[in-house]
PDB file of C-alpha atoms in Angstrom:
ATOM      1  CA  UNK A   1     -59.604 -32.812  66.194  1.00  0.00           C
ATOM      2  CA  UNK A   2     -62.949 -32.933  67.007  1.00  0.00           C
ATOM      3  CA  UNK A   3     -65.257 -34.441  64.103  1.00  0.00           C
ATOM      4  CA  UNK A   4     -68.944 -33.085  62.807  1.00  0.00           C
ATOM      5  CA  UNK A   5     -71.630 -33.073  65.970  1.00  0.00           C
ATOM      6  CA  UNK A   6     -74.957 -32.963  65.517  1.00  0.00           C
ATOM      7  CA  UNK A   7     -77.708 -33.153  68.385  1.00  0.00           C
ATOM      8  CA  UNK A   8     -80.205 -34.470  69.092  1.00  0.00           C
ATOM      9  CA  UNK A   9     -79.446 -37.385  68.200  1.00  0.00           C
ATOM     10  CA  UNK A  10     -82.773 -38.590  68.019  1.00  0.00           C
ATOM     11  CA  UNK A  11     -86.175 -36.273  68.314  1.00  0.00           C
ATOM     12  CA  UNK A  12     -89.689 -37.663  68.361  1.00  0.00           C
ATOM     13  CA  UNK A  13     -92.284 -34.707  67.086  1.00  0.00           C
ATOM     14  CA  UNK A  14     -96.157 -34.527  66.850  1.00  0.00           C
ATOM     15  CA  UNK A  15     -97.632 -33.733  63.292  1.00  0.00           C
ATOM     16  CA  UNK A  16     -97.417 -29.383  63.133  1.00  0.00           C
ATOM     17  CA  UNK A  17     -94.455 -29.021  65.694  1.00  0.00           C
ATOM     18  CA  UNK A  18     -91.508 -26.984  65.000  1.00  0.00           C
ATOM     19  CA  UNK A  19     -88.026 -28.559  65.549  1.00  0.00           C
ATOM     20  CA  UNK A  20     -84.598 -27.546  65.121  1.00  0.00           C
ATOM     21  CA  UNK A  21     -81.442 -29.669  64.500  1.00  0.00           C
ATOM     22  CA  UNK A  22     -78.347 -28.619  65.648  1.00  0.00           C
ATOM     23  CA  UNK A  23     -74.966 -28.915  63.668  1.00  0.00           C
ATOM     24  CA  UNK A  24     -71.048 -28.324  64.555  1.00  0.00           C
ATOM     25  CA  UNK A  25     -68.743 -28.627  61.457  1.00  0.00           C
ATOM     26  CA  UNK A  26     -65.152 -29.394  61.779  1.00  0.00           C
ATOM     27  CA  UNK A  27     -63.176 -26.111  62.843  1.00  0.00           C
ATOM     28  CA  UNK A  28     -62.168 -24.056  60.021  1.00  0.00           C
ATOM     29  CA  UNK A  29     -64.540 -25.741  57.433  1.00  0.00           C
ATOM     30  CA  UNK A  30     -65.677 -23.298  54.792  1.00  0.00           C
ATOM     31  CA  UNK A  31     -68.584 -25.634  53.019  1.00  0.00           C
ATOM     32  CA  UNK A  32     -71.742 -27.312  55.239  1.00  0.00           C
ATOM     33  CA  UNK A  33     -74.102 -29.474  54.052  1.00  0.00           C
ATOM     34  CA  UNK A  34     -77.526 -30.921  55.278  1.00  0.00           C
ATOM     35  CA  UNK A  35     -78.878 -33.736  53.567  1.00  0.00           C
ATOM     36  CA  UNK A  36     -82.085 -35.787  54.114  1.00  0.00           C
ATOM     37  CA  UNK A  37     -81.550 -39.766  54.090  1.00  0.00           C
ATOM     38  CA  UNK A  38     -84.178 -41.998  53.146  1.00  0.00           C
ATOM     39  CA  UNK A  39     -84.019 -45.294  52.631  1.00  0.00           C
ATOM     40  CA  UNK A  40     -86.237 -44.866  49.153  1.00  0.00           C
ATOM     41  CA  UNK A  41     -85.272 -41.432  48.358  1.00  0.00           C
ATOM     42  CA  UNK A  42     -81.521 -41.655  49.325  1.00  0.00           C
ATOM     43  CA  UNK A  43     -79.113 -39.201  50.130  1.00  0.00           C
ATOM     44  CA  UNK A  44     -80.759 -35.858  49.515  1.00  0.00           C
ATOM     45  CA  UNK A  45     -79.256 -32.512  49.291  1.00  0.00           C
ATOM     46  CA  UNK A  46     -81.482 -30.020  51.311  1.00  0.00           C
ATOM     47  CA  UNK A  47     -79.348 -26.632  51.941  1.00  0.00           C
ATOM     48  CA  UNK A  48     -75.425 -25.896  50.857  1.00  0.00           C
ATOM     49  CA  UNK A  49     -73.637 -22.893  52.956  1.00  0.00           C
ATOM     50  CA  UNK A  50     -70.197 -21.644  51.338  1.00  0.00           C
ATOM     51  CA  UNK A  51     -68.338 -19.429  54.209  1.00  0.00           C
ATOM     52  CA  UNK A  52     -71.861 -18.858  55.883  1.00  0.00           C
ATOM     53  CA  UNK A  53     -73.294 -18.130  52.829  1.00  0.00           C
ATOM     54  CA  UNK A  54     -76.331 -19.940  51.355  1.00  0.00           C
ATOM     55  CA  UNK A  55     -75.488 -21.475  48.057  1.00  0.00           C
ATOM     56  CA  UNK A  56     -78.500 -23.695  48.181  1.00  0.00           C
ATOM     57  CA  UNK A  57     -81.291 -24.229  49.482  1.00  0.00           C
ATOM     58  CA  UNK A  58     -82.733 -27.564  48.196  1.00  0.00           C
ATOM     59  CA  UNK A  59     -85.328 -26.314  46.036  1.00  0.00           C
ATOM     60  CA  UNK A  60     -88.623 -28.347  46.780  1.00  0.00           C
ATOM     61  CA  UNK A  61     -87.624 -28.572  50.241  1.00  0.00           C
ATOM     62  CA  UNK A  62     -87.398 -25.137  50.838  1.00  0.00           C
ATOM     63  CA  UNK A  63     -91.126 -24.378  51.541  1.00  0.00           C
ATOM     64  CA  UNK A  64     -91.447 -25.940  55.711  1.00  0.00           C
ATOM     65  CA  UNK A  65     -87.240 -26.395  55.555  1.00  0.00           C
ATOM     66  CA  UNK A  66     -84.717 -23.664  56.524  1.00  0.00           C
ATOM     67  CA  UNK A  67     -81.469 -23.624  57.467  1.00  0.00           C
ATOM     68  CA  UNK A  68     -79.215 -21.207  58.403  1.00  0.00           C
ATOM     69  CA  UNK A  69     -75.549 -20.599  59.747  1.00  0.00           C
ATOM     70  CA  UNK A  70     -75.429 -18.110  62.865  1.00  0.00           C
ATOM     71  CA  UNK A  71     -71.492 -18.165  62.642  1.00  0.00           C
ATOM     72  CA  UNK A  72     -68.868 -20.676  61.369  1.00  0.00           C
ATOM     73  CA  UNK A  73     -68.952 -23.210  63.991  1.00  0.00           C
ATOM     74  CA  UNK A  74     -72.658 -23.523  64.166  1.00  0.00           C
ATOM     75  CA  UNK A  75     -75.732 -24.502  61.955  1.00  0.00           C
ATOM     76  CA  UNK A  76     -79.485 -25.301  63.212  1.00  0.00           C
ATOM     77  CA  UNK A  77     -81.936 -26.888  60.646  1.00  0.00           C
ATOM     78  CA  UNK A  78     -86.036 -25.759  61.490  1.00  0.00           C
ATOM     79  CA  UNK A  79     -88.670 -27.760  60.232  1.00  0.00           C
ATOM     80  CA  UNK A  80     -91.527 -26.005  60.455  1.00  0.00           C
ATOM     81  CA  UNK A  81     -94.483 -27.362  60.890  1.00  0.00           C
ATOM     82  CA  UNK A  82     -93.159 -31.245  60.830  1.00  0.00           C
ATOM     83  CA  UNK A  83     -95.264 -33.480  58.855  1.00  0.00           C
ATOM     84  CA  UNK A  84     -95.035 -37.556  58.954  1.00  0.00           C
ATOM     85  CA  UNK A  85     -93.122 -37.761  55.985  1.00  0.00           C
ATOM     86  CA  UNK A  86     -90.577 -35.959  57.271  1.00  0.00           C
ATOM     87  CA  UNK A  87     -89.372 -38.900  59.140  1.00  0.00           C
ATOM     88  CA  UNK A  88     -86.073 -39.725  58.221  1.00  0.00           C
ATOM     89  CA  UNK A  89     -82.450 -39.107  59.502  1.00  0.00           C
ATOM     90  CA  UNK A  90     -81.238 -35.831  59.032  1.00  0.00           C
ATOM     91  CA  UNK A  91     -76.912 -35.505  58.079  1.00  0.00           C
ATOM     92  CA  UNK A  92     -74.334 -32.550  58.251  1.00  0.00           C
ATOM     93  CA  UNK A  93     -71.212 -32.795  56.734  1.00  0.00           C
ATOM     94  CA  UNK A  94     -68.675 -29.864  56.268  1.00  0.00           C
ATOM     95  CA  UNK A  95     -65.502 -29.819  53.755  1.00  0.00           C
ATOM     96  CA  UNK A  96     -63.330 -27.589  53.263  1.00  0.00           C
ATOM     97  CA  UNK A  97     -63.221 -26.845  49.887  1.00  0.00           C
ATOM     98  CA  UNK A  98     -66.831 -28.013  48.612  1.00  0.00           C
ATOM     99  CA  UNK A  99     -67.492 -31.025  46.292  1.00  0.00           C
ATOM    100  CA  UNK A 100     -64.087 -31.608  45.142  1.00  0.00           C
ATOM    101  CA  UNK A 101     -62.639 -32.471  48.867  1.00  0.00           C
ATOM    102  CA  UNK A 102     -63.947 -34.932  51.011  1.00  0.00           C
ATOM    103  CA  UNK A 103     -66.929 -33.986  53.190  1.00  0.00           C
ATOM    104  CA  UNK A 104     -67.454 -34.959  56.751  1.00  0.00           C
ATOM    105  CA  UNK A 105     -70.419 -36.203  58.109  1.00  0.00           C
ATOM    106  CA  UNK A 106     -71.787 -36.103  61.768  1.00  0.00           C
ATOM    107  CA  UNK A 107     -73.531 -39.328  62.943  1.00  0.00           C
ATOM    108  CA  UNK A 108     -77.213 -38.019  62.273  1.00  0.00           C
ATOM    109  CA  UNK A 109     -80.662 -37.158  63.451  1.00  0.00           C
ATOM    110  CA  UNK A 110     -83.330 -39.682  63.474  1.00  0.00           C
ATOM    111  CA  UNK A 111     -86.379 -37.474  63.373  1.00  0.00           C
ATOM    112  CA  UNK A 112     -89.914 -39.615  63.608  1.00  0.00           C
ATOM    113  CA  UNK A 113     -92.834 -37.674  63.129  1.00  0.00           C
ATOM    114  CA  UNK A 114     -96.141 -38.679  64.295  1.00  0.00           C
TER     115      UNK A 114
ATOM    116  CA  UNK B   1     -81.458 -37.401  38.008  1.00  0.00           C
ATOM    117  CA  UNK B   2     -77.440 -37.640  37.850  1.00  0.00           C
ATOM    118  CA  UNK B   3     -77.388 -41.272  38.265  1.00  0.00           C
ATOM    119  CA  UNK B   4     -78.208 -44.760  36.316  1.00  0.00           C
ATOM    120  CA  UNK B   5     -78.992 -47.345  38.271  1.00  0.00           C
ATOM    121  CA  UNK B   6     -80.298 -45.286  41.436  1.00  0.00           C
ATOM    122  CA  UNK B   7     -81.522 -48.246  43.311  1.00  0.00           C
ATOM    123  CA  UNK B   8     -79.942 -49.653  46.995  1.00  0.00           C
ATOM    124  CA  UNK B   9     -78.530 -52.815  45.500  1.00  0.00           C
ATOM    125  CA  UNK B  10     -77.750 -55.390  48.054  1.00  0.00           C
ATOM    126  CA  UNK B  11     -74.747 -58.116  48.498  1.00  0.00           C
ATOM    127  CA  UNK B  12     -74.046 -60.689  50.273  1.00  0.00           C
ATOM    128  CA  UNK B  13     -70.498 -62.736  50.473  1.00  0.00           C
ATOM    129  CA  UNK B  14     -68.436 -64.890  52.886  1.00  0.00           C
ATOM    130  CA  UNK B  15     -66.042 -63.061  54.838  1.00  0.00           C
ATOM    131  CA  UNK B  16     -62.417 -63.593  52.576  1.00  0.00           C
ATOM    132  CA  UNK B  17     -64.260 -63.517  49.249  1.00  0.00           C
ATOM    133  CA  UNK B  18     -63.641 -60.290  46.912  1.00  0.00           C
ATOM    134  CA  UNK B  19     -66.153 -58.058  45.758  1.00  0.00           C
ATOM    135  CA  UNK B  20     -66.654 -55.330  43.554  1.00  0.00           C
ATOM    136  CA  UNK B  21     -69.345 -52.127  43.223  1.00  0.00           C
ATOM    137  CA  UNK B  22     -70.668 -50.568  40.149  1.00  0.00           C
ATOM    138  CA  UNK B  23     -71.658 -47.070  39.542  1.00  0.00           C
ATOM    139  CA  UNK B  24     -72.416 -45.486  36.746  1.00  0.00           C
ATOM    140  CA  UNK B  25     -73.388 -41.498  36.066  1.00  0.00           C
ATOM    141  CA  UNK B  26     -75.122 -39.144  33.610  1.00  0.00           C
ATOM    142  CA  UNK B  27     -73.225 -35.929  33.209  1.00  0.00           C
ATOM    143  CA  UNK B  28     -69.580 -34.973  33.751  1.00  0.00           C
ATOM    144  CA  UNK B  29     -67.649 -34.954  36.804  1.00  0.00           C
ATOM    145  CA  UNK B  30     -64.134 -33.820  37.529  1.00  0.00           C
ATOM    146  CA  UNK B  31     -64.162 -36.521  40.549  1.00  0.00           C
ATOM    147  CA  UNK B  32     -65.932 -39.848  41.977  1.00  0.00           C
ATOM    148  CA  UNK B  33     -65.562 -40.179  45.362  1.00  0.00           C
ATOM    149  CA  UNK B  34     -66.495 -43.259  47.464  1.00  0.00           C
ATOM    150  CA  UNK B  35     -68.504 -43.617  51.192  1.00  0.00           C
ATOM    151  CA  UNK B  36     -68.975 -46.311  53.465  1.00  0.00           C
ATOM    152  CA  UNK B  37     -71.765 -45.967  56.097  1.00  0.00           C
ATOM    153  CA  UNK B  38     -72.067 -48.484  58.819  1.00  0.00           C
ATOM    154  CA  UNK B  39     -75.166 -48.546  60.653  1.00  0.00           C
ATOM    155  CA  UNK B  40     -75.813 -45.684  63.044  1.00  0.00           C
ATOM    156  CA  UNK B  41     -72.997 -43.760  61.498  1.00  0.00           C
ATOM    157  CA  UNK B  42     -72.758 -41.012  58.764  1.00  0.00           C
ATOM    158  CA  UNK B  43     -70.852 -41.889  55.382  1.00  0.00           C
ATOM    159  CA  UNK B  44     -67.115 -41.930  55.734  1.00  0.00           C
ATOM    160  CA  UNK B  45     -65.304 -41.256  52.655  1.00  0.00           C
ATOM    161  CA  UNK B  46     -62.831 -44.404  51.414  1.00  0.00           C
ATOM    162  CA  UNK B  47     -61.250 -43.412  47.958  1.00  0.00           C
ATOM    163  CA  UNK B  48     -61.406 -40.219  46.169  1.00  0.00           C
ATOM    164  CA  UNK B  49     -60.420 -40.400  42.439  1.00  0.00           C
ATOM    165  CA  UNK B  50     -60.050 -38.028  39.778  1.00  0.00           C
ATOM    166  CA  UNK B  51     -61.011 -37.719  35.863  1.00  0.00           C
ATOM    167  CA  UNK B  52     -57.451 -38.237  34.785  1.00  0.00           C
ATOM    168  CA  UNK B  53     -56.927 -41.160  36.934  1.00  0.00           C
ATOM    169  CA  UNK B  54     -57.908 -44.875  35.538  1.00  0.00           C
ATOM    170  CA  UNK B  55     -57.547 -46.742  38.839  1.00  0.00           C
ATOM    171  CA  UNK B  56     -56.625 -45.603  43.166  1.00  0.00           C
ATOM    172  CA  UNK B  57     -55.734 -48.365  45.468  1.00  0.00           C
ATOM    173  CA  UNK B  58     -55.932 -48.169  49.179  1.00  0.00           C
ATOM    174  CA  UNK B  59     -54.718 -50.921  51.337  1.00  0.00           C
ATOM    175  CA  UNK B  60     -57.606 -53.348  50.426  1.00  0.00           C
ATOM    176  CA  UNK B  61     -59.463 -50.879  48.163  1.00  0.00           C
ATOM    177  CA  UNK B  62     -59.217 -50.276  44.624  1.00  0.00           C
ATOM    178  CA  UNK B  63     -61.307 -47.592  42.960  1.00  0.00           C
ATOM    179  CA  UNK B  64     -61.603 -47.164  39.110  1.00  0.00           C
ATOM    180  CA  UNK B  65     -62.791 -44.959  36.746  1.00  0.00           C
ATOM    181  CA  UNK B  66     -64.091 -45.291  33.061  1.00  0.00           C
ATOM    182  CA  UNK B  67     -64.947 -41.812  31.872  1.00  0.00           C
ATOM    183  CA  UNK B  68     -65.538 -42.512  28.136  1.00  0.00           C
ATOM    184  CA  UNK B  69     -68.130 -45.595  29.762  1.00  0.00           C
ATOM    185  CA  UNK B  70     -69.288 -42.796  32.680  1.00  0.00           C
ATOM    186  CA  UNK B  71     -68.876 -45.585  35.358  1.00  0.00           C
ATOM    187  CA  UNK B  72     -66.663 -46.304  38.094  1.00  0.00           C
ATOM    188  CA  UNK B  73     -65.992 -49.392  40.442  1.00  0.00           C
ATOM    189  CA  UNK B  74     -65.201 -49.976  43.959  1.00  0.00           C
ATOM    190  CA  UNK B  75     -63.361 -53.328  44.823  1.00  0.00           C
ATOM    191  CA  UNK B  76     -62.462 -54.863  48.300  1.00  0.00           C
ATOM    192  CA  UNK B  77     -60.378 -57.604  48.456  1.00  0.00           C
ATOM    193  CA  UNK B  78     -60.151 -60.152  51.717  1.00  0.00           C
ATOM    194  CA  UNK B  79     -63.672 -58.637  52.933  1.00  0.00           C
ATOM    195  CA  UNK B  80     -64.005 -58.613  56.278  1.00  0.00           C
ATOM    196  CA  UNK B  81     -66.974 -58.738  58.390  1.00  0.00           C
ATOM    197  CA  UNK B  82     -66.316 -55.134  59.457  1.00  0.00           C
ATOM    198  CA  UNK B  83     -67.004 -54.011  56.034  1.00  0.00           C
ATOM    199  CA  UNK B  84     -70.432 -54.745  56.555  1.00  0.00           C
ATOM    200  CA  UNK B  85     -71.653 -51.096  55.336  1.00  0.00           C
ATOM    201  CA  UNK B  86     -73.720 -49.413  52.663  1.00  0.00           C
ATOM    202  CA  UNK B  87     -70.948 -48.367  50.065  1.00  0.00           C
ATOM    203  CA  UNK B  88     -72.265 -44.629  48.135  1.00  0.00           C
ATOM    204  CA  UNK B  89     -69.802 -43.068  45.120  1.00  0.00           C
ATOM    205  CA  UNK B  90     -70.700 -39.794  44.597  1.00  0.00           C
ATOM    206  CA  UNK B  91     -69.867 -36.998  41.584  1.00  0.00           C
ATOM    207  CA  UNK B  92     -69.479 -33.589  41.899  1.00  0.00           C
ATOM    208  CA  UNK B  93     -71.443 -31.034  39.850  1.00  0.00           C
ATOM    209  CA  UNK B  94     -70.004 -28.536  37.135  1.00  0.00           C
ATOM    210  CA  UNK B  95     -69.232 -26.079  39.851  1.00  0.00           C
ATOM    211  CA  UNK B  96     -67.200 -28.230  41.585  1.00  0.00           C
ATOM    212  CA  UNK B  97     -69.237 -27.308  45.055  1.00  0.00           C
ATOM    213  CA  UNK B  98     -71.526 -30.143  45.859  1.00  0.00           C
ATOM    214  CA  UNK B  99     -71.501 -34.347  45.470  1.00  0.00           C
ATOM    215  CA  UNK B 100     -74.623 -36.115  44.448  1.00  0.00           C
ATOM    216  CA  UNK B 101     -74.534 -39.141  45.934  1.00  0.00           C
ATOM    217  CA  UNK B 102     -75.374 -42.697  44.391  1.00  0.00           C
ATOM    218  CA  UNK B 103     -78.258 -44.993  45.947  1.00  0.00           C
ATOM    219  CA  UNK B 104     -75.526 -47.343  47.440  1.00  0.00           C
ATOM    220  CA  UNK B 105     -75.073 -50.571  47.527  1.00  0.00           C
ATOM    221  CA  UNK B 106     -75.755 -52.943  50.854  1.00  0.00           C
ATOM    222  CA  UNK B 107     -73.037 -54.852  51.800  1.00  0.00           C
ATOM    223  CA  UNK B 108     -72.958 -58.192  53.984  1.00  0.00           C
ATOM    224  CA  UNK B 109     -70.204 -59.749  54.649  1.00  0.00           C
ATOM    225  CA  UNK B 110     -71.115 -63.320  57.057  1.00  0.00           C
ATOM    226  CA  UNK B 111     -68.306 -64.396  59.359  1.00  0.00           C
TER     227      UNK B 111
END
């Protein structure tokens, strides 16, 4: 079975661009995650869809962040407009029952703003 | 913040030596589960154990969990130099949808 894809896998932006990661869960996932990782802040939550619906969507990122599920086998993530500190790499993971079941990550985004 | 000691700690041991990881959390959680990232990679979950289970072994992994104490442990025995990895446990919130995850621990293991 194929696992979690994400592309790019790594996207260079100018300061003010919009860009938009691309995520495939696992077929037949219900739950997909995005996370932000940092190496001060972490692993970061940043939007939570439960059968295509959004549970969550990360609360102080939600102002230039938005993510959305166009059907179950795909997810984009739009930063819009990018700022520097929005460098970081950017995770999916799907599950299929939420928290309580494993989740499964894709390899990442390694987004450098400039 | 759900966690204690939030901080990437880092380790490093002699390939064959033992180690153990310490987590501890703040509120309740019906699971802990346990990552390993290796560099390049997303996490990869290793161990998943539940409130009414003390201690999960698999192969060289054993995973325990103190709920009274709100900590759990993560031990590898025989380390290799493939388990060179960031190590994450992560808890799962009331609603049982989402993990918040740990700020790891850096593991080095030299040949």
């Amino acid at each position: 079975d194929a696992g979690v894809t994400q592309t790019p896998r790594h996207e260079v932006a100018e300061k003010g661009q919009t860009i938009i990661l691309k995520c495939e869960p696992v077929s037949g996932h219900n739950d997909l995650f995005w996370y932000r990782q940092t190496k001060i802040q972490g692993l970061e939550l940043l939007s939570y869809f439960r059968s295509k619906s959004l549970m969550e969507d990360g609360g102080a990122f939600k102002d230039r962040f938005k993510a959305e599920m166009l059907n179950s086998s795909f997810s984009t993530l739009k930063i819009q407009p990018t700022e520097p500190k929005d460098s970081a790499v950017y995770l999916c993971a799907s599950s299929p029952l939420g928290g309580i079941d494993e989740q499964y990550f894709g390899p990442g985004t390694r987004l450098t703003v400039l | 913040s759900q966690w204690g000691e939030e901080n990437l700690q880092a380790l490093s041991i002699q390939e064959g030596e033992d180690v153990t990881m310490n987590c501890s959390y703040k509120t309740y959680t019906t699971v802990v589960q346990w990552y390993r990232q290796k560099s390049g990679k997303g996490p990869a979950q290793l161990i998943l154990i539940r409130s009414n289970e003390r201690e999960k072994r698999s192969g060289r992994l054993r995973a325990t969990l103190d709920t009274s104490s709100q900590s759990s442990s993560l031990s590898i025995t025989g380390t290799l130099a493939t388990d060179t990895a960031v190590y994450f446990c992560a808890t799962v919130n009331n609603a049982g949808a989402k993990l918040t995850f740990g700020g790891g621990t850096r593991l080095t293991v030299r040949p």
